[in-house]
Structure formats: structure tokens, C-alpha cells
Amino acid sequence: MGQHSQRLSDTPEEWQVTETTTPFTGNKTSVRTDRVVMPDGSTVTRDYQVHPGSVAVLALDEQDRVLVLRQYRHPVRQKLWEIPAGLLDVPGENPLHAAQRELYEEAHVKAEDWRVLADVYTTPGGCDEAVRIFLARELSDVEGERFEVFEEEADMELARVPLPDLVRGVLAGELHNNCLVVGALTLTAVLAGEGVESLRPADAPWPARPFTA
């Protein structure tokens, strides 16, 4: 029997919550504890991190190199190669504007062509963080002084790496940042398939983090 193609789509659903507490509130994120009613009628406790959301930018130059940066990440005790990314600091903030800001602040670069590459939940079993990953092309350096960096960002390294080299690093288990992994593999699939023109526009709706124009 032949297989029929099936287009899958995640769907909104919300199970009943009988009690909610916030045992920890940090600078940008917090921890929430919910009592959730299961399908069999039982009630269980679920702890998860509440996150404002993030944006990330896979910036591709005219030589098909990806702009990456190397940054220390204390929870995993490693310096990771990543693509520029940052928090949605303002509720309802336009994710494209946030992505343009992060590209400027972390790489001192601007881009003329922007598209949505992928929308992901980073760790949906324990955190509600949603990330929109953009593809940015037609890059140019920003004039003027560089944005002043602090803390971990003061030690960042920047590089431009061919896309196939990033894919090889992912498959070899040498590169681990989730936005870099998703971005590099998704763009590779796009280029091998219907092309960049098939991607969603930069202002495409994002139900996980609704925004104003």
C-alpha cells in the first residue's frame, strides 16, 4: 500500500489549570508551577520557565558565508559558536526590529533582505521560550562606533563560515547551539528545495509571540 503525503501542523490546545504559583522571579525570566488536569481526570504539577521569547539571525553574505560568534555560556560550561540572537525585551515588540537590533549590536552589520527562516520552541517540555529565526542577506557594515558590549559579550569572537562547514560541524556533533543548528539545516534544505523566495516574509504572523507592525 502506497503512502500518502501528509502535511503536519502543531495546533493550539490548553488543558485546565486549577492552580498557578510563581516560586521564582528573575530579571528576565521566571519559574511557574501549574496544577494541570490530565485526560484521565488526575491532577499533576508542572514546573516550567516563563520566557519573553527570542529572535535569532542567520546572516548570509555574498560569498554564502554565515556570520557566527563565539560566546561563553555558563550553564553548559562551554564557549559555543552561535548566530546573533537576543531577547524580545519589550512585550509585543516587532521581532524583525529586535532582530535588526541584535545584528547591529552583536556584529555591527545591517541587512537589506529579511525573511523568516523558522519558528521554534527551544525546550517545550520545561520552558515556553519561542524563537523566530530570520534569514538576513545583502549585508553591509554599519557606519560609526561599535555598540559597547559587557559581561560575556565582551569576550565574543566573530567569524564568517561557509554554510556547508556549519552543517558538517552540526552532523559531527561539534556545534550545539540550537538556533545555529536549526538555521543552518533549514537554510540548506531551502536552498536544495524551493529556494529562498519560498520563505515567509519578515513580517509573517507569529502566534507564539503576537506583535504590532
CSV table of C-alpha atoms in Angstrom, one decimal:
chain,number,residue,atom,x,y,z
A,1,MET,CA,0.0,0.0,0.0
A,2,GLY,CA,1.5,3.3,-1.0
A,3,GLN,CA,2.0,6.1,1.5
A,4,HIS,CA,0.1,9.4,1.0
A,5,SER,CA,1.9,12.7,1.8
A,6,GLN,CA,0.5,14.4,4.9
A,7,ARG,CA,1.1,17.9,5.9
A,8,LEU,CA,1.5,18.1,9.7
A,9,SER,CA,0.8,21.2,11.8
A,10,ASP,CA,1.0,21.9,15.5
A,11,THR,CA,-2.3,23.1,17.0
A,12,PRO,CA,-3.3,25.3,19.9
A,13,GLU,CA,-4.7,23.4,23.0
A,14,GLU,CA,-4.9,24.3,26.7
A,15,TRP,CA,-5.7,21.8,29.4
A,16,GLN,CA,-7.4,23.0,32.6
A,17,VAL,CA,-5.1,24.6,35.2
A,18,THR,CA,-6.5,24.5,38.7
A,19,GLU,CA,-3.8,26.4,40.5
A,20,THR,CA,-0.8,28.6,39.5
A,21,THR,CA,2.1,29.9,41.6
A,22,THR,CA,5.4,31.7,40.7
A,23,PRO,CA,8.0,30.4,43.1
A,24,PHE,CA,10.9,32.4,41.4
A,25,THR,CA,11.0,35.6,39.5
A,26,GLY,CA,14.3,36.7,37.9
A,27,ASN,CA,15.5,39.6,35.9
A,28,LYS,CA,14.2,38.4,32.5
A,29,THR,CA,12.5,35.0,33.2
A,30,SER,CA,10.6,33.3,36.0
A,31,VAL,CA,9.5,29.9,37.1
A,32,ARG,CA,5.9,28.9,37.2
A,33,THR,CA,4.2,25.9,38.9
A,34,ASP,CA,0.8,24.8,37.5
A,35,ARG,CA,-1.6,22.2,38.7
A,36,VAL,CA,-2.8,20.6,35.4
A,37,VAL,CA,-5.8,18.3,34.9
A,38,MET,CA,-4.8,15.3,32.8
A,39,PRO,CA,-7.1,13.5,30.3
A,40,ASP,CA,-7.8,10.7,32.8
A,41,GLY,CA,-9.0,13.3,35.4
A,42,SER,CA,-5.9,13.2,37.6
A,43,THR,CA,-4.1,16.4,38.5
A,44,VAL,CA,-0.3,16.8,38.2
A,45,THR,CA,2.2,19.5,38.9
A,46,ARG,CA,4.2,21.0,36.0
A,47,ASP,CA,7.1,23.4,36.6
A,48,TYR,CA,8.4,25.5,33.7
A,49,GLN,CA,10.4,28.6,32.9
A,50,VAL,CA,8.4,31.6,31.6
A,51,HIS,CA,10.4,33.3,28.9
A,52,PRO,CA,9.7,36.6,26.9
A,53,GLY,CA,10.8,35.0,23.6
A,54,SER,CA,13.8,35.5,21.4
A,55,VAL,CA,15.0,36.2,17.9
A,56,ALA,CA,18.0,34.9,16.0
A,57,VAL,CA,19.6,35.9,12.7
A,58,LEU,CA,21.3,33.7,10.2
A,59,ALA,CA,23.1,36.4,8.2
A,60,LEU,CA,24.4,35.2,4.9
A,61,ASP,CA,26.9,37.2,2.9
A,62,GLU,CA,27.5,37.4,-0.8
A,63,GLN,CA,30.0,34.5,-0.6
A,64,ASP,CA,27.4,32.3,1.1
A,65,ARG,CA,29.2,32.5,4.4
A,66,VAL,CA,27.3,32.7,7.7
A,67,LEU,CA,28.1,35.3,10.3
A,68,VAL,CA,28.8,33.4,13.6
A,69,LEU,CA,30.0,34.4,17.0
A,70,ARG,CA,31.6,32.5,19.9
A,71,GLN,CA,30.3,33.2,23.4
A,72,TYR,CA,30.7,31.7,26.8
A,73,ARG,CA,27.6,30.0,28.1
A,74,HIS,CA,27.8,29.4,31.8
A,75,PRO,CA,25.0,26.8,32.3
A,76,VAL,CA,26.8,24.4,29.9
A,77,ARG,CA,30.3,25.5,30.8
A,78,GLN,CA,31.3,25.9,27.1
A,79,LYS,CA,32.1,28.5,24.5
A,80,LEU,CA,29.5,28.0,21.8
A,81,TRP,CA,29.5,29.1,18.2
A,82,GLU,CA,26.2,30.8,17.7
A,83,ILE,CA,24.3,33.1,15.3
A,84,PRO,CA,23.4,36.6,16.6
A,85,ALA,CA,20.3,36.4,18.9
A,86,GLY,CA,18.6,38.2,21.7
A,87,LEU,CA,15.6,38.5,23.9
A,88,LEU,CA,12.3,40.2,23.0
A,89,ASP,CA,12.8,42.7,25.8
A,90,VAL,CA,9.5,44.6,25.2
A,91,PRO,CA,6.1,42.9,25.2
A,92,GLY,CA,4.6,43.0,21.8
A,93,GLU,CA,7.9,44.1,20.2
A,94,ASN,CA,8.1,43.6,16.5
A,95,PRO,CA,10.5,40.6,16.1
A,96,LEU,CA,12.1,42.0,12.9
A,97,HIS,CA,13.0,45.2,14.7
A,98,ALA,CA,14.5,43.2,17.5
A,99,ALA,CA,16.5,41.0,15.1
A,100,GLN,CA,17.9,44.1,13.3
A,101,ARG,CA,18.9,45.5,16.6
A,102,GLU,CA,20.7,42.3,17.6
A,103,LEU,CA,22.6,42.0,14.3
A,104,TYR,CA,23.8,45.6,14.8
A,105,GLU,CA,24.7,45.3,18.4
A,106,GLU,CA,26.5,41.9,18.2
A,107,ALA,CA,28.1,42.1,14.7
A,108,HIS,CA,27.9,45.8,13.7
A,109,VAL,CA,26.2,44.7,10.5
A,110,LYS,CA,22.9,45.6,8.7
A,111,ALA,CA,21.0,43.7,6.1
A,112,GLU,CA,18.6,44.8,3.3
A,113,ASP,CA,16.8,41.5,2.7
A,114,TRP,CA,15.0,39.8,5.6
A,115,ARG,CA,12.8,36.6,5.6
A,116,VAL,CA,11.5,34.2,8.3
A,117,LEU,CA,13.6,31.0,8.2
A,118,ALA,CA,11.9,29.1,11.1
A,119,ASP,CA,9.9,29.4,14.3
A,120,VAL,CA,10.7,27.0,17.1
A,121,TYR,CA,10.1,26.3,20.7
A,122,THR,CA,13.5,25.6,22.3
A,123,THR,CA,12.6,23.3,25.1
A,124,PRO,CA,8.8,23.0,25.3
A,125,GLY,CA,8.8,20.3,28.0
A,126,GLY,CA,10.3,22.8,30.5
A,127,CYS,CA,10.2,26.3,29.1
A,128,ASP,CA,7.7,28.4,27.0
A,129,GLU,CA,10.5,30.2,25.1
A,130,ALA,CA,9.6,30.8,21.4
A,131,VAL,CA,12.3,31.8,18.9
A,132,ARG,CA,11.9,33.3,15.5
A,133,ILE,CA,15.0,32.7,13.3
A,134,PHE,CA,15.4,35.1,10.4
A,135,LEU,CA,17.5,34.8,7.2
A,136,ALA,CA,19.3,38.1,6.5
A,137,ARG,CA,21.0,38.8,3.2
A,138,GLU,CA,22.6,41.8,1.4
A,139,LEU,CA,24.9,42.6,4.3
A,140,SER,CA,26.9,45.7,4.9
A,141,ASP,CA,28.9,47.1,7.8
A,142,VAL,CA,27.3,49.8,10.0
A,143,GLU,CA,28.9,53.1,10.0
A,144,GLY,CA,30.1,54.7,13.2
A,145,GLU,CA,31.3,53.4,16.5
A,146,ARG,CA,30.6,49.8,17.5
A,147,PHE,CA,27.9,49.1,20.2
A,148,GLU,CA,29.5,48.9,23.6
A,149,VAL,CA,29.4,45.3,24.9
A,150,PHE,CA,29.5,44.0,28.5
A,151,GLU,CA,30.0,40.8,30.5
A,152,GLU,CA,30.0,37.6,28.3
A,153,GLU,CA,29.6,39.6,25.2
A,154,ALA,CA,32.9,41.5,25.9
A,155,ASP,CA,34.7,38.2,25.1
A,156,MET,CA,32.9,37.4,21.9
A,157,GLU,CA,34.7,36.3,18.7
A,158,LEU,CA,33.2,36.9,15.3
A,159,ALA,CA,33.8,34.8,12.1
A,160,ARG,CA,32.2,34.1,8.7
A,161,VAL,CA,32.0,30.5,7.9
A,162,PRO,CA,30.7,28.7,4.7
A,163,LEU,CA,27.3,27.2,5.3
A,164,PRO,CA,28.4,23.6,4.4
A,165,ASP,CA,31.1,23.8,7.0
A,166,LEU,CA,28.5,24.6,9.7
A,167,VAL,CA,26.4,21.7,8.5
A,168,ARG,CA,29.4,19.4,8.8
A,169,GLY,CA,30.0,20.6,12.3
A,170,VAL,CA,26.4,20.0,13.3
A,171,LEU,CA,26.4,16.5,12.0
A,172,ALA,CA,29.8,15.7,13.6
A,173,GLY,CA,28.5,16.8,17.0
A,174,GLU,CA,30.8,19.7,17.2
A,175,LEU,CA,28.3,22.6,17.1
A,176,HIS,CA,25.4,22.6,19.6
A,177,ASN,CA,23.6,26.0,19.7
A,178,ASN,CA,20.0,25.3,18.8
A,179,CYS,CA,19.5,28.4,16.7
A,180,LEU,CA,22.6,27.8,14.7
A,181,VAL,CA,21.7,24.1,14.2
A,182,VAL,CA,18.1,24.8,13.1
A,183,GLY,CA,19.1,27.8,11.0
A,184,ALA,CA,21.9,26.1,9.1
A,185,LEU,CA,20.0,22.9,8.4
A,186,THR,CA,16.8,24.8,7.4
A,187,LEU,CA,18.6,27.0,5.0
A,188,THR,CA,20.4,24.0,3.5
A,189,ALA,CA,17.0,22.4,2.9
A,190,VAL,CA,15.6,25.6,1.4
A,191,LEU,CA,18.5,26.0,-1.0
A,192,ALA,CA,18.2,22.4,-2.1
A,193,GLY,CA,14.4,22.7,-2.5
A,194,GLU,CA,12.2,25.6,-3.5
A,195,GLY,CA,14.7,28.4,-2.8
A,196,VAL,CA,14.8,31.5,-0.7
A,197,GLU,CA,11.9,33.1,-2.4
A,198,SER,CA,9.6,30.4,-0.9
A,199,LEU,CA,10.3,31.6,2.6
A,200,ARG,CA,7.7,33.6,4.6
A,201,PRO,CA,8.1,37.4,4.6
A,202,ALA,CA,9.8,39.0,7.5
A,203,ASP,CA,6.5,40.3,8.9
A,204,ALA,CA,4.7,37.0,8.8
A,205,PRO,CA,2.3,36.4,11.7
A,206,TRP,CA,3.8,34.7,14.8
A,207,PRO,CA,1.0,33.3,17.0
A,208,ALA,CA,3.5,32.3,19.7
A,209,ARG,CA,4.5,36.0,20.2
A,210,PRO,CA,1.9,38.3,18.6
A,211,PHE,CA,3.4,41.7,17.7
A,212,THR,CA,2.4,45.0,16.3
A,213,ALA,CA,3.6,46.3,12.9
